[in-house]
Amino acid sequence: MIEKNSSLKTFNSFSIDAHAHLLFHFQQLSQLPELLTLIKKMRSLNKPVLVLGGGSNTLFCNDFSGLVIKVELMGITQSEDELHHLLQVAAGENWHQLVKSTIQQEIYGLENLALIPGVVGAAPVQNIGAYGVEFKDVCVSVDYVDLIDGELKTLSNEDCLFAYRDSIFKGELKDRTLITSVSLKLPKQWQAHCRYGLLKDLDETEASVSALQIFDNVCRIRSEKLPDPRVLGNAGSFFKNPVVSANLAEQLLSHHAEMPNYPQADGMVKLAAGWLIDQCGLKGKTIGGAAVHKDQALVLINNGNATAQDVIQLAWFVREQVLQKFAVLLEHEVRFIDALGETNLQRVINNV
Ligand SMILES: Cc1cc2nc3c(=O)[nH]c(=O)nc-3n(C[C@H](O)[C@H](O)[C@H](O)COP(=O)(O)OP(=O)(O)OC[C@H]3O[C@@H](n4cnc5c(N)ncnc54)[C@H](O)[C@@H]3O)c2cc1C
C-alpha cells in the first residue's frame, strides 16, 4: 500500500509531525518487484529512499521529500538442534514482543534485551544492547534485499561487522539494505548475564537466578528509569557514550575523581555521556517543547508540542556545554533525517 504526503507522527517515537512524500507499507515479500520499481523511479528523480522500522532511533528534522519504506514483514519460524533453539524472525516483528514470547516458551537468552523499543529488522543496524548483552551475541545471520541490485542476500554474524552500537549496515552497506529477517540461535544450556548495572543485585544468587527473574528485573528497572515513548516522546539515549584517549581520561579524572570511566581493550576509555551532561547541570533544561529529562540526562524528550527544531537546538546546546566543560565531543546515537536523507547535528545547525 502506498500513501502520499503521509504524516510520520505515529511512526517515530519522538512524535515529530513530519510528512513523507511517499510512504510504502512493505508487508509481504511478494511486493518486492513493485517496491524495487518504485525505488528505481525515485533514484532516477534524485529523490531519497529511507527504510523505517518503529522510528525509535530516528529524528525527522524536516518533511521527507522521497520514499519512506515502512517495514511490516511478519512471521517467526522456530526449529532446534541438539544444543540450540533456532529462530528466524521477520523484520517487522516487534522486538520486545519477540523477547516476551521466547521467555513464555521457556526459550532463554534474550531477557536482558527486554523493552528495547522498535522492530526486529532494526536490531542488527545498531547492534542493540543492554545490560551486558548485545544483538551480536545471539545472531547467526541477517537476510536483506540489496536495494542497488534487487537481490536477496544473507550475511553471517561475522560479516555483519558488529561493534558497539554499530554494524556494516551503518557503514559500507548504509542506505543500500532492507533487512527482511534475522536468524537467532539461543543455547538450550542457558547462562545468566547479570553482572551489569542494576542487575548486579541479582549477582549473588547467579547460580539460582532464572531468565524470568532477569526479564522481570530488566522490565521493572527500565520502566522506572526511562520515559515511555507512548507517553513522553523520546528516542532513548540521544548521545553515544564517548570513547576518549587515556590521556584525556586521566586529565579529566584528576579534576573529577568520581567520573565513571571504562578502560577499553584498545587503550581508549569509554565515558558515560549521561554523567557528563548531568555535571553540566542540564537535567530539566528546556528549549521550546523539548527538554532534557529531569532524571535521565541522556534522554531528550518531547514535552508534547516540540518541533524538530526545538530538539535540534537543545541537542546542540547540550553538545556545546559538554564540549566546553570537558573537551569531549558528544556524537548523537539517534539518526537524523532531513528532506534529502541522512544528515547530522552539525550540518543541521549550519543550515539554520
Ligand atoms: C525509550 C527507549 C529506550 C531505548 N533503549 C535502547 C537500548 O537499551 N539499547 C539500544 O541499543 N537501543 C535502545 N533504544 C534505541 C532503539 O530502540 C533501537 O535503536 C531500535 O533498534 C530501533 O528500532 P526501530 O525499529 O525503532 O528503528 P528505526 O528508528 O525505525 O530505524 C533505526 C535505523 O535502522 C534502520 N532500519 C530499520 N529497519 C530496517 C530494516 N528492516 N532494514 C534496514 N534498515 C532498517 C533505519 O533506516 C535506521 O537507520 C531505545 C529507544 C527508546 C525510545
mmCIF file of C-alpha atoms and ligand atoms in Angstrom:
data_model
loop_
_atom_site.group_PDB
_atom_site.id
_atom_site.type_symbol
_atom_site.label_atom_id
_atom_site.label_comp_id
_atom_site.label_asym_id
_atom_site.label_seq_id
_atom_site.Cartn_x
_atom_site.Cartn_y
_atom_site.Cartn_z
ATOM 1 C CA MET A 1 0.000 0.000 0.000
ATOM 2 C CA ILE A 2 1.349 3.438 -0.936
ATOM 3 C CA GLU A 3 0.306 6.689 0.764
ATOM 4 C CA LYS A 4 1.055 10.213 -0.451
ATOM 5 C CA ASN A 5 2.079 13.155 1.764
ATOM 6 C CA SER A 6 1.595 10.961 4.797
ATOM 7 C CA SER A 7 2.217 12.069 8.399
ATOM 8 C CA LEU A 8 5.012 10.182 10.154
ATOM 9 C CA LYS A 9 3.948 11.374 13.622
ATOM 10 C CA THR A 10 2.848 7.928 14.765
ATOM 11 C CA PHE A 11 5.854 6.284 13.116
ATOM 12 C CA ASN A 12 8.577 7.957 15.196
ATOM 13 C CA SER A 13 8.933 7.748 18.970
ATOM 14 C CA PHE A 14 9.716 11.493 19.250
ATOM 15 C CA SER A 15 6.208 12.067 17.782
ATOM 16 C CA ILE A 16 7.532 14.717 15.400
ATOM 17 C CA ASP A 17 4.896 15.612 12.822
ATOM 18 C CA ALA A 18 6.995 15.339 9.670
ATOM 19 C CA HIS A 19 5.465 14.170 6.383
ATOM 20 C CA ALA A 20 6.746 11.695 3.824
ATOM 21 C CA HIS A 21 6.219 12.461 0.148
ATOM 22 C CA LEU A 22 5.539 8.721 -0.370
ATOM 23 C CA LEU A 23 5.045 6.015 2.269
ATOM 24 C CA PHE A 24 5.156 2.351 1.227
ATOM 25 C CA HIS A 25 3.906 -0.295 3.684
ATOM 26 C CA PHE A 26 6.109 -3.318 2.921
ATOM 27 C CA GLN A 27 4.110 -6.236 4.310
ATOM 28 C CA GLN A 28 4.944 -9.178 2.034
ATOM 29 C CA LEU A 29 7.963 -10.233 0.012
ATOM 30 C CA SER A 30 5.632 -10.546 -2.992
ATOM 31 C CA GLN A 31 5.520 -6.692 -3.045
ATOM 32 C CA LEU A 32 9.243 -6.628 -3.784
ATOM 33 C CA PRO A 33 9.070 -6.176 -7.599
ATOM 34 C CA GLU A 34 6.657 -3.235 -7.136
ATOM 35 C CA LEU A 35 8.887 -1.752 -4.433
ATOM 36 C CA LEU A 36 12.069 -2.113 -6.487
ATOM 37 C CA THR A 37 10.410 -0.396 -9.464
ATOM 38 C CA LEU A 38 9.376 2.476 -7.200
ATOM 39 C CA ILE A 39 12.884 2.772 -5.723
ATOM 40 C CA LYS A 40 14.356 2.879 -9.234
ATOM 41 C CA LYS A 41 11.939 5.645 -10.169
ATOM 42 C CA MET A 42 12.809 7.658 -7.055
ATOM 43 C CA ARG A 43 16.511 7.290 -7.781
ATOM 44 C CA SER A 44 16.033 8.463 -11.372
ATOM 45 C CA LEU A 45 14.295 11.572 -9.975
ATOM 46 C CA ASN A 46 17.125 12.043 -7.442
ATOM 47 C CA LYS A 47 14.715 11.507 -4.560
ATOM 48 C CA PRO A 48 15.905 9.865 -1.309
ATOM 49 C CA VAL A 49 14.738 6.484 -0.026
ATOM 50 C CA LEU A 50 14.508 5.664 3.693
ATOM 51 C CA VAL A 51 13.920 2.270 5.318
ATOM 52 C CA LEU A 52 11.968 2.714 8.559
ATOM 53 C CA GLY A 53 11.181 0.305 11.398
ATOM 54 C CA GLY A 54 9.490 1.589 14.550
ATOM 55 C CA GLY A 55 11.121 5.045 14.299
ATOM 56 C CA SER A 56 12.519 4.829 17.847
ATOM 57 C CA ASN A 57 16.034 5.781 16.845
ATOM 58 C CA THR A 58 15.124 8.389 14.257
ATOM 59 C CA LEU A 59 14.678 12.166 14.387
ATOM 60 C CA PHE A 60 12.842 13.652 11.403
ATOM 61 C CA CYS A 61 14.345 17.147 11.067
ATOM 62 C CA ASN A 62 12.020 18.123 8.182
ATOM 63 C CA ASP A 63 9.429 16.675 5.848
ATOM 64 C CA PHE A 64 10.980 13.850 3.826
ATOM 65 C CA SER A 65 10.984 14.556 0.110
ATOM 66 C CA GLY A 66 11.297 10.961 -1.059
ATOM 67 C CA LEU A 67 10.077 7.430 -0.345
ATOM 68 C CA VAL A 68 9.790 6.006 3.179
ATOM 69 C CA ILE A 69 9.560 2.207 3.248
ATOM 70 C CA LYS A 70 7.839 1.104 6.445
ATOM 71 C CA VAL A 71 8.941 -2.499 7.010
ATOM 72 C CA GLU A 72 5.992 -4.542 8.280
ATOM 73 C CA LEU A 73 7.051 -8.087 7.306
ATOM 74 C CA MET A 74 5.745 -10.544 9.900
ATOM 75 C CA GLY A 75 6.370 -14.162 10.863
ATOM 76 C CA ILE A 76 8.513 -16.306 13.149
ATOM 77 C CA THR A 77 9.813 -19.792 12.288
ATOM 78 C CA GLN A 78 11.190 -21.967 15.073
ATOM 79 C CA SER A 79 13.358 -25.062 14.949
ATOM 80 C CA GLU A 80 16.032 -26.642 17.114
ATOM 81 C CA ASP A 81 19.159 -28.736 17.042
ATOM 82 C CA GLU A 82 20.630 -30.749 19.868
ATOM 83 C CA LEU A 83 22.090 -27.720 21.613
ATOM 84 C CA HIS A 84 20.120 -24.704 20.422
ATOM 85 C CA HIS A 85 16.752 -23.140 19.746
ATOM 86 C CA LEU A 86 16.822 -21.543 16.300
ATOM 87 C CA LEU A 87 14.524 -18.688 15.335
ATOM 88 C CA GLN A 88 14.030 -16.986 12.009
ATOM 89 C CA VAL A 89 12.192 -13.722 12.666
ATOM 90 C CA ALA A 90 10.764 -11.344 10.073
ATOM 91 C CA ALA A 91 11.948 -7.738 10.209
ATOM 92 C CA GLY A 92 8.602 -6.157 11.110
ATOM 93 C CA GLU A 93 8.077 -8.160 14.308
ATOM 94 C CA ASN A 94 8.165 -6.045 17.469
ATOM 95 C CA TRP A 95 11.439 -6.668 19.345
ATOM 96 C CA HIS A 96 10.022 -6.678 22.880
ATOM 97 C CA GLN A 97 7.117 -8.956 21.910
ATOM 98 C CA LEU A 98 9.688 -11.381 20.497
ATOM 99 C CA VAL A 99 11.664 -11.331 23.763
ATOM 100 C CA LYS A 100 8.473 -11.837 25.774
ATOM 101 C CA SER A 101 7.198 -14.713 23.652
ATOM 102 C CA THR A 102 10.531 -16.577 23.843
ATOM 103 C CA ILE A 103 10.531 -16.301 27.641
ATOM 104 C CA GLN A 104 6.926 -17.561 27.747
ATOM 105 C CA GLN A 105 8.055 -20.574 25.711
ATOM 106 C CA GLU A 106 10.996 -21.160 28.067
ATOM 107 C CA ILE A 107 13.491 -20.217 25.384
ATOM 108 C CA TYR A 108 16.073 -18.065 27.118
ATOM 109 C CA GLY A 109 18.852 -15.690 26.111
ATOM 110 C CA LEU A 110 17.016 -12.512 25.068
ATOM 111 C CA GLU A 111 15.848 -11.474 28.552
ATOM 112 C CA ASN A 112 18.497 -8.748 29.042
ATOM 113 C CA LEU A 113 17.255 -7.057 25.867
ATOM 114 C CA ALA A 114 13.646 -6.712 27.051
ATOM 115 C CA LEU A 115 11.722 -3.461 26.493
ATOM 116 C CA ILE A 116 14.022 -2.070 23.818
ATOM 117 C CA PRO A 117 11.560 -0.301 21.507
ATOM 118 C CA GLY A 118 11.468 -0.908 17.787
ATOM 119 C CA VAL A 119 11.305 -3.806 15.391
ATOM 120 C CA VAL A 120 13.499 -6.816 14.733
ATOM 121 C CA GLY A 121 14.845 -5.527 11.400
ATOM 122 C CA ALA A 122 16.465 -2.539 13.108
ATOM 123 C CA ALA A 123 18.192 -4.621 15.795
ATOM 124 C CA PRO A 124 21.245 -5.551 13.680
ATOM 125 C CA VAL A 125 21.645 -1.993 12.343
ATOM 126 C CA GLN A 126 22.985 -0.529 15.552
ATOM 127 C CA ASN A 127 23.593 -3.903 17.236
ATOM 128 C CA ILE A 128 21.175 -3.134 20.050
ATOM 129 C CA GLY A 129 22.461 -3.812 23.501
ATOM 130 C CA ALA A 130 21.542 -3.539 27.158
ATOM 131 C CA TYR A 131 22.670 -4.953 30.497
ATOM 132 C CA GLY A 132 25.772 -6.673 29.137
ATOM 133 C CA VAL A 133 24.153 -8.424 26.143
ATOM 134 C CA GLU A 134 24.168 -7.324 22.508
ATOM 135 C CA PHE A 135 22.254 -8.483 19.451
ATOM 136 C CA LYS A 136 25.510 -9.890 18.051
ATOM 137 C CA ASP A 137 25.618 -12.431 20.908
ATOM 138 C CA VAL A 138 22.510 -14.220 19.600
ATOM 139 C CA CYS A 139 22.630 -13.522 15.856
ATOM 140 C CA VAL A 140 23.503 -16.238 13.333
ATOM 141 C CA SER A 141 22.799 -14.289 10.156
ATOM 142 C CA VAL A 142 20.828 -11.434 8.608
ATOM 143 C CA ASP A 143 18.781 -11.644 5.382
ATOM 144 C CA TYR A 144 18.349 -8.495 3.353
ATOM 145 C CA VAL A 145 17.375 -7.099 -0.029
ATOM 146 C CA ASP A 146 20.220 -5.272 -1.719
ATOM 147 C CA LEU A 147 18.467 -2.085 -2.827
ATOM 148 C CA ILE A 148 21.029 -1.482 -5.569
ATOM 149 C CA ASP A 149 20.783 -4.801 -7.479
ATOM 150 C CA GLY A 150 17.452 -6.004 -6.020
ATOM 151 C CA GLU A 151 18.864 -9.362 -4.910
ATOM 152 C CA LEU A 152 18.064 -11.203 -1.697
ATOM 153 C CA LYS A 153 21.287 -11.815 0.238
ATOM 154 C CA THR A 154 22.450 -13.211 3.584
ATOM 155 C CA LEU A 155 25.276 -12.035 5.829
ATOM 156 C CA SER A 156 26.777 -14.206 8.554
ATOM 157 C CA ASN A 157 27.258 -12.779 12.036
ATOM 158 C CA GLU A 158 30.957 -12.244 11.323
ATOM 159 C CA ASP A 159 30.234 -10.442 8.049
ATOM 160 C CA CYS A 160 27.866 -8.026 9.808
ATOM 161 C CA LEU A 161 30.934 -6.411 11.488
ATOM 162 C CA PHE A 162 29.057 -5.823 14.718
ATOM 163 C CA ALA A 163 30.597 -3.402 17.211
ATOM 164 C CA TYR A 164 29.331 -1.074 19.961
ATOM 165 C CA ARG A 165 26.099 0.408 18.504
ATOM 166 C CA ASP A 166 27.485 -0.273 15.063
ATOM 167 C CA SER A 167 27.455 -2.722 12.140
ATOM 168 C CA ILE A 168 28.106 -2.945 8.415
ATOM 169 C CA PHE A 169 24.526 -1.648 7.912
ATOM 170 C CA LYS A 170 25.665 1.730 9.262
ATOM 171 C CA GLY A 171 28.947 1.549 7.332
ATOM 172 C CA GLU A 172 29.708 0.018 3.945
ATOM 173 C CA LEU A 173 26.096 -1.111 3.336
ATOM 174 C CA LYS A 174 24.446 2.051 4.634
ATOM 175 C CA ASP A 175 21.324 3.041 2.659
ATOM 176 C CA ARG A 176 21.520 0.012 0.362
ATOM 177 C CA THR A 177 19.931 -2.681 2.515
ATOM 178 C CA LEU A 178 16.428 -3.587 3.514
ATOM 179 C CA ILE A 179 16.682 -6.270 6.175
ATOM 180 C CA THR A 180 13.907 -8.838 5.726
ATOM 181 C CA SER A 181 14.646 -11.260 8.572
ATOM 182 C CA VAL A 182 17.217 -12.326 11.139
ATOM 183 C CA SER A 183 18.254 -15.783 12.335
ATOM 184 C CA LEU A 184 18.913 -16.218 16.030
ATOM 185 C CA LYS A 185 20.491 -19.039 17.999
ATOM 186 C CA LEU A 186 19.723 -19.441 21.707
ATOM 187 C CA PRO A 187 21.576 -22.176 23.627
ATOM 188 C CA LYS A 188 19.448 -24.724 25.478
ATOM 189 C CA GLN A 189 22.115 -24.650 28.193
ATOM 190 C CA TRP A 190 21.215 -21.157 29.373
ATOM 191 C CA GLN A 191 23.586 -18.943 31.304
ATOM 192 C CA ALA A 192 22.598 -15.834 33.247
ATOM 193 C CA HIS A 193 24.187 -12.471 32.480
ATOM 194 C CA CYS A 194 23.577 -10.268 35.464
ATOM 195 C CA ARG A 195 26.849 -8.621 36.303
ATOM 196 C CA TYR A 196 25.901 -5.347 34.674
ATOM 197 C CA GLY A 197 24.419 -2.146 36.093
ATOM 198 C CA LEU A 198 21.394 -2.506 38.335
ATOM 199 C CA LEU A 199 21.162 -6.258 37.594
ATOM 200 C CA LYS A 200 24.173 -6.654 39.895
ATOM 201 C CA ASP A 201 21.680 -7.037 42.745
ATOM 202 C CA LEU A 202 20.861 -10.453 41.280
ATOM 203 C CA ASP A 203 24.508 -11.417 41.002
ATOM 204 C CA GLU A 204 24.913 -13.034 44.380
ATOM 205 C CA THR A 205 22.308 -15.608 43.549
ATOM 206 C CA GLU A 206 23.514 -16.141 39.988
ATOM 207 C CA ALA A 207 23.567 -19.903 40.437
ATOM 208 C CA SER A 208 19.831 -19.906 41.049
ATOM 209 C CA VAL A 209 18.621 -16.822 39.193
ATOM 210 C CA SER A 210 16.121 -17.511 36.405
ATOM 211 C CA ALA A 211 15.736 -15.907 33.000
ATOM 212 C CA LEU A 212 12.236 -14.841 34.018
ATOM 213 C CA GLN A 213 13.661 -13.011 37.046
ATOM 214 C CA ILE A 214 16.130 -11.191 34.806
ATOM 215 C CA PHE A 215 13.359 -10.351 32.323
ATOM 216 C CA ASP A 216 11.135 -9.003 35.132
ATOM 217 C CA ASN A 217 14.009 -7.014 36.632
ATOM 218 C CA VAL A 218 15.024 -5.510 33.310
ATOM 219 C CA CYS A 219 11.394 -4.529 32.607
ATOM 220 C CA ARG A 220 10.988 -3.018 36.063
ATOM 221 C CA ILE A 221 14.267 -1.098 36.012
ATOM 222 C CA ARG A 222 13.682 0.206 32.508
ATOM 223 C CA SER A 223 10.094 1.248 33.243
ATOM 224 C CA GLU A 224 11.249 3.137 36.353
ATOM 225 C CA LYS A 225 14.266 4.684 34.635
ATOM 226 C CA LEU A 226 13.184 5.542 31.104
ATOM 227 C CA PRO A 227 10.199 7.571 29.943
ATOM 228 C CA ASP A 228 7.690 5.556 27.918
ATOM 229 C CA PRO A 229 7.750 6.997 24.366
ATOM 230 C CA ARG A 230 3.977 6.407 24.123
ATOM 231 C CA VAL A 231 3.544 8.927 26.937
ATOM 232 C CA LEU A 232 6.540 11.236 26.502
ATOM 233 C CA GLY A 233 8.129 11.330 23.048
ATOM 234 C CA ASN A 234 11.819 10.361 23.096
ATOM 235 C CA ALA A 235 14.358 8.180 21.349
ATOM 236 C CA GLY A 236 16.131 6.626 24.330
ATOM 237 C CA SER A 237 19.798 7.542 24.719
ATOM 238 C CA PHE A 238 20.236 10.562 22.499
ATOM 239 C CA PHE A 239 24.056 10.519 22.532
ATOM 240 C CA LYS A 240 26.556 7.659 22.398
ATOM 241 C CA ASN A 241 28.883 7.125 25.311
ATOM 242 C CA PRO A 242 32.070 8.855 24.113
ATOM 243 C CA VAL A 243 35.322 6.926 23.828
ATOM 244 C CA VAL A 244 38.337 9.165 24.554
ATOM 245 C CA SER A 245 42.125 8.796 24.732
ATOM 246 C CA ALA A 246 43.637 7.511 28.000
ATOM 247 C CA ASN A 247 45.434 10.850 28.234
ATOM 248 C CA LEU A 248 42.252 12.909 28.194
ATOM 249 C CA ALA A 249 40.542 10.494 30.589
ATOM 250 C CA GLU A 250 43.441 10.886 33.012
ATOM 251 C CA GLN A 251 43.280 14.687 32.812
ATOM 252 C CA LEU A 252 39.545 14.652 33.448
ATOM 253 C CA LEU A 253 39.905 12.209 36.340
ATOM 254 C CA SER A 254 42.452 14.497 38.008
ATOM 255 C CA HIS A 255 39.660 17.100 38.298
ATOM 256 C CA HIS A 256 36.689 14.730 38.654
ATOM 257 C CA ALA A 257 37.892 11.648 40.527
ATOM 258 C CA GLU A 258 34.345 10.287 40.715
ATOM 259 C CA MET A 259 33.853 10.305 36.893
ATOM 260 C CA PRO A 260 32.612 6.905 35.636
ATOM 261 C CA ASN A 261 35.187 5.512 33.192
ATOM 262 C CA TYR A 262 35.576 2.178 31.456
ATOM 263 C CA PRO A 263 39.025 1.343 30.011
ATOM 264 C CA GLN A 264 38.735 -0.432 26.640
ATOM 265 C CA ALA A 265 40.845 -3.242 25.216
ATOM 266 C CA ASP A 266 42.454 -0.840 22.700
ATOM 267 C CA GLY A 267 43.709 1.562 25.401
ATOM 268 C CA MET A 268 40.912 4.095 24.906
ATOM 269 C CA VAL A 269 38.481 4.913 27.709
ATOM 270 C CA LYS A 270 34.696 4.967 27.481
ATOM 271 C CA LEU A 271 32.891 7.693 29.475
ATOM 272 C CA ALA A 272 29.240 7.963 30.460
ATOM 273 C CA ALA A 273 27.557 10.626 28.316
ATOM 274 C CA GLY A 274 24.687 10.929 30.826
ATOM 275 C CA TRP A 275 27.105 11.736 33.656
ATOM 276 C CA LEU A 276 28.883 14.411 31.596
ATOM 277 C CA ILE A 277 25.549 16.066 30.721
ATOM 278 C CA ASP A 278 24.380 15.872 34.318
ATOM 279 C CA GLN A 279 27.598 17.551 35.522
ATOM 280 C CA CYS A 280 26.742 20.495 33.268
ATOM 281 C CA GLY A 281 23.534 20.909 35.303
ATOM 282 C CA LEU A 282 21.325 20.230 32.298
ATOM 283 C CA LYS A 283 18.686 17.881 33.718
ATOM 284 C CA GLY A 284 15.318 19.546 33.084
ATOM 285 C CA LYS A 285 16.778 22.153 30.678
ATOM 286 C CA THR A 286 14.120 23.069 28.086
ATOM 287 C CA ILE A 287 14.161 24.722 24.694
ATOM 288 C CA GLY A 288 10.677 25.239 23.274
ATOM 289 C CA GLY A 289 8.795 21.972 23.719
ATOM 290 C CA ALA A 290 11.956 19.873 24.056
ATOM 291 C CA ALA A 291 13.658 19.061 27.351
ATOM 292 C CA VAL A 292 16.481 17.097 28.899
ATOM 293 C CA HIS A 293 14.657 14.505 31.006
ATOM 294 C CA LYS A 294 14.604 15.544 34.670
ATOM 295 C CA ASP A 295 16.007 12.196 35.874
ATOM 296 C CA GLN A 296 17.846 10.842 32.813
ATOM 297 C CA ALA A 297 20.301 13.369 31.415
ATOM 298 C CA LEU A 298 20.963 11.219 28.347
ATOM 299 C CA VAL A 299 17.331 11.291 27.218
ATOM 300 C CA LEU A 300 15.886 14.278 25.357
ATOM 301 C CA ILE A 301 12.097 14.397 25.420
ATOM 302 C CA ASN A 302 9.189 15.967 23.594
ATOM 303 C CA ASN A 303 7.057 17.653 26.268
ATOM 304 C CA GLY A 304 4.098 17.417 23.932
ATOM 305 C CA ASN A 305 4.475 20.180 21.404
ATOM 306 C CA ALA A 306 8.166 20.078 20.459
ATOM 307 C CA THR A 307 9.173 20.768 16.905
ATOM 308 C CA ALA A 308 12.186 19.067 15.390
ATOM 309 C CA GLN A 309 13.928 22.463 15.616
ATOM 310 C CA ASP A 310 13.421 22.518 19.406
ATOM 311 C CA VAL A 311 15.033 19.085 19.743
ATOM 312 C CA ILE A 312 17.889 20.062 17.433
ATOM 313 C CA GLN A 313 18.597 23.335 19.304
ATOM 314 C CA LEU A 314 18.558 21.504 22.623
ATOM 315 C CA ALA A 315 20.857 18.744 21.367
ATOM 316 C CA TRP A 316 23.263 21.404 20.110
ATOM 317 C CA PHE A 317 23.167 23.265 23.441
ATOM 318 C CA VAL A 318 23.923 20.041 25.330
ATOM 319 C CA ARG A 319 26.764 19.163 22.991
ATOM 320 C CA GLU A 320 28.328 22.640 23.336
ATOM 321 C CA GLN A 321 28.072 22.665 27.124
ATOM 322 C CA VAL A 322 29.768 19.269 27.427
ATOM 323 C CA LEU A 323 32.447 20.313 24.940
ATOM 324 C CA GLN A 324 33.219 23.484 26.893
ATOM 325 C CA LYS A 325 33.333 21.810 30.287
ATOM 326 C CA PHE A 326 35.059 18.520 29.419
ATOM 327 C CA ALA A 327 36.591 18.962 25.927
ATOM 328 C CA VAL A 328 34.593 15.869 24.915
ATOM 329 C CA LEU A 329 32.542 15.968 21.701
ATOM 330 C CA LEU A 330 29.306 14.008 22.029
ATOM 331 C CA GLU A 331 28.067 12.140 18.965
ATOM 332 C CA HIS A 332 24.356 11.509 18.589
ATOM 333 C CA GLU A 333 23.180 7.895 18.561
ATOM 334 C CA VAL A 334 19.803 8.945 17.116
ATOM 335 C CA ARG A 335 19.704 9.015 13.318
ATOM 336 C CA PHE A 336 18.950 12.496 11.911
ATOM 337 C CA ILE A 337 16.820 12.540 8.726
ATOM 338 C CA ASP A 338 16.095 15.699 6.752
ATOM 339 C CA ALA A 339 14.237 16.272 3.468
ATOM 340 C CA LEU A 340 17.044 14.712 1.426
ATOM 341 C CA GLY A 341 18.038 11.802 3.655
ATOM 342 C CA GLU A 342 20.523 11.300 6.466
ATOM 343 C CA THR A 343 22.204 14.321 7.976
ATOM 344 C CA ASN A 344 23.838 15.186 11.297
ATOM 345 C CA LEU A 345 23.594 17.742 14.074
ATOM 346 C CA GLN A 346 26.468 19.886 12.807
ATOM 347 C CA ARG A 347 25.021 20.101 9.284
ATOM 348 C CA VAL A 348 21.504 20.839 10.504
ATOM 349 C CA ILE A 349 22.785 23.645 12.750
ATOM 350 C CA ASN A 350 24.908 25.104 9.926
ATOM 351 C CA ASN A 351 21.779 25.318 7.782
ATOM 352 C CA VAL A 352 19.658 27.102 10.400
HETATM 353 C C1 LIG B 1 12.899 4.541 25.457
HETATM 354 C C2 LIG B 1 13.964 3.972 24.525
HETATM 355 C C3 LIG B 1 14.925 3.127 25.035
HETATM 356 C C4 LIG B 1 15.914 2.590 24.197
HETATM 357 N N1 LIG B 1 16.843 1.727 24.737
HETATM 358 C C5 LIG B 1 17.789 1.186 23.944
HETATM 359 C C6 LIG B 1 18.752 0.267 24.494
HETATM 360 O O1 LIG B 1 18.729 -0.064 25.674
HETATM 361 N N2 LIG B 1 19.691 -0.250 23.663
HETATM 362 C C7 LIG B 1 19.720 0.073 22.339
HETATM 363 O O2 LIG B 1 20.603 -0.442 21.641
HETATM 364 N N3 LIG B 1 18.836 0.938 21.796
HETATM 365 C C8 LIG B 1 17.874 1.492 22.563
HETATM 366 N N4 LIG B 1 16.970 2.386 22.029
HETATM 367 C C9 LIG B 1 17.072 2.755 20.602
HETATM 368 C C10 LIG B 1 16.137 1.954 19.676
HETATM 369 O O3 LIG B 1 15.138 1.314 20.406
HETATM 370 C C11 LIG B 1 16.923 0.904 18.891
HETATM 371 O O4 LIG B 1 17.905 1.533 18.112
HETATM 372 C C12 LIG B 1 15.997 0.109 17.970
HETATM 373 O O5 LIG B 1 16.693 -0.955 17.381
HETATM 374 C C13 LIG B 1 15.402 0.971 16.882
HETATM 375 O O6 LIG B 1 14.383 0.230 16.264
HETATM 376 P P1 LIG B 1 13.331 0.899 15.302
HETATM 377 O O7 LIG B 1 12.584 -0.189 14.628
HETATM 378 O O8 LIG B 1 12.504 1.885 16.029
HETATM 379 O O9 LIG B 1 14.324 1.626 14.292
HETATM 380 P P2 LIG B 1 14.145 2.923 13.397
HETATM 381 O O10 LIG B 1 14.305 4.159 14.237
HETATM 382 O O11 LIG B 1 12.931 2.820 12.548
HETATM 383 O O12 LIG B 1 15.427 2.770 12.480
HETATM 384 C C14 LIG B 1 16.727 2.819 13.045
HETATM 385 C C15 LIG B 1 17.728 2.578 11.925
HETATM 386 O O13 LIG B 1 17.576 1.259 11.430
HETATM 387 C C16 LIG B 1 17.274 1.284 10.025
HETATM 388 N N5 LIG B 1 16.323 0.196 9.782
HETATM 389 C C17 LIG B 1 15.161 -0.042 10.436
HETATM 390 N N6 LIG B 1 14.579 -1.158 9.942
HETATM 391 C C18 LIG B 1 15.388 -1.611 8.950
HETATM 392 C C19 LIG B 1 15.325 -2.712 8.043
HETATM 393 N N7 LIG B 1 14.326 -3.607 8.059
HETATM 394 N N8 LIG B 1 16.318 -2.844 7.135
HETATM 395 C C20 LIG B 1 17.365 -1.975 7.094
HETATM 396 N N9 LIG B 1 17.473 -0.916 7.926
HETATM 397 C C21 LIG B 1 16.495 -0.751 8.844
HETATM 398 C C22 LIG B 1 16.714 2.660 9.759
HETATM 399 O O14 LIG B 1 16.929 3.030 8.395
HETATM 400 C C23 LIG B 1 17.521 3.493 10.725
HETATM 401 O O15 LIG B 1 18.800 3.749 10.215
HETATM 402 C C24 LIG B 1 15.954 2.927 22.833
HETATM 403 C C25 LIG B 1 14.968 3.795 22.310
HETATM 404 C C26 LIG B 1 13.976 4.304 23.155
HETATM 405 C C27 LIG B 1 12.914 5.208 22.583
#
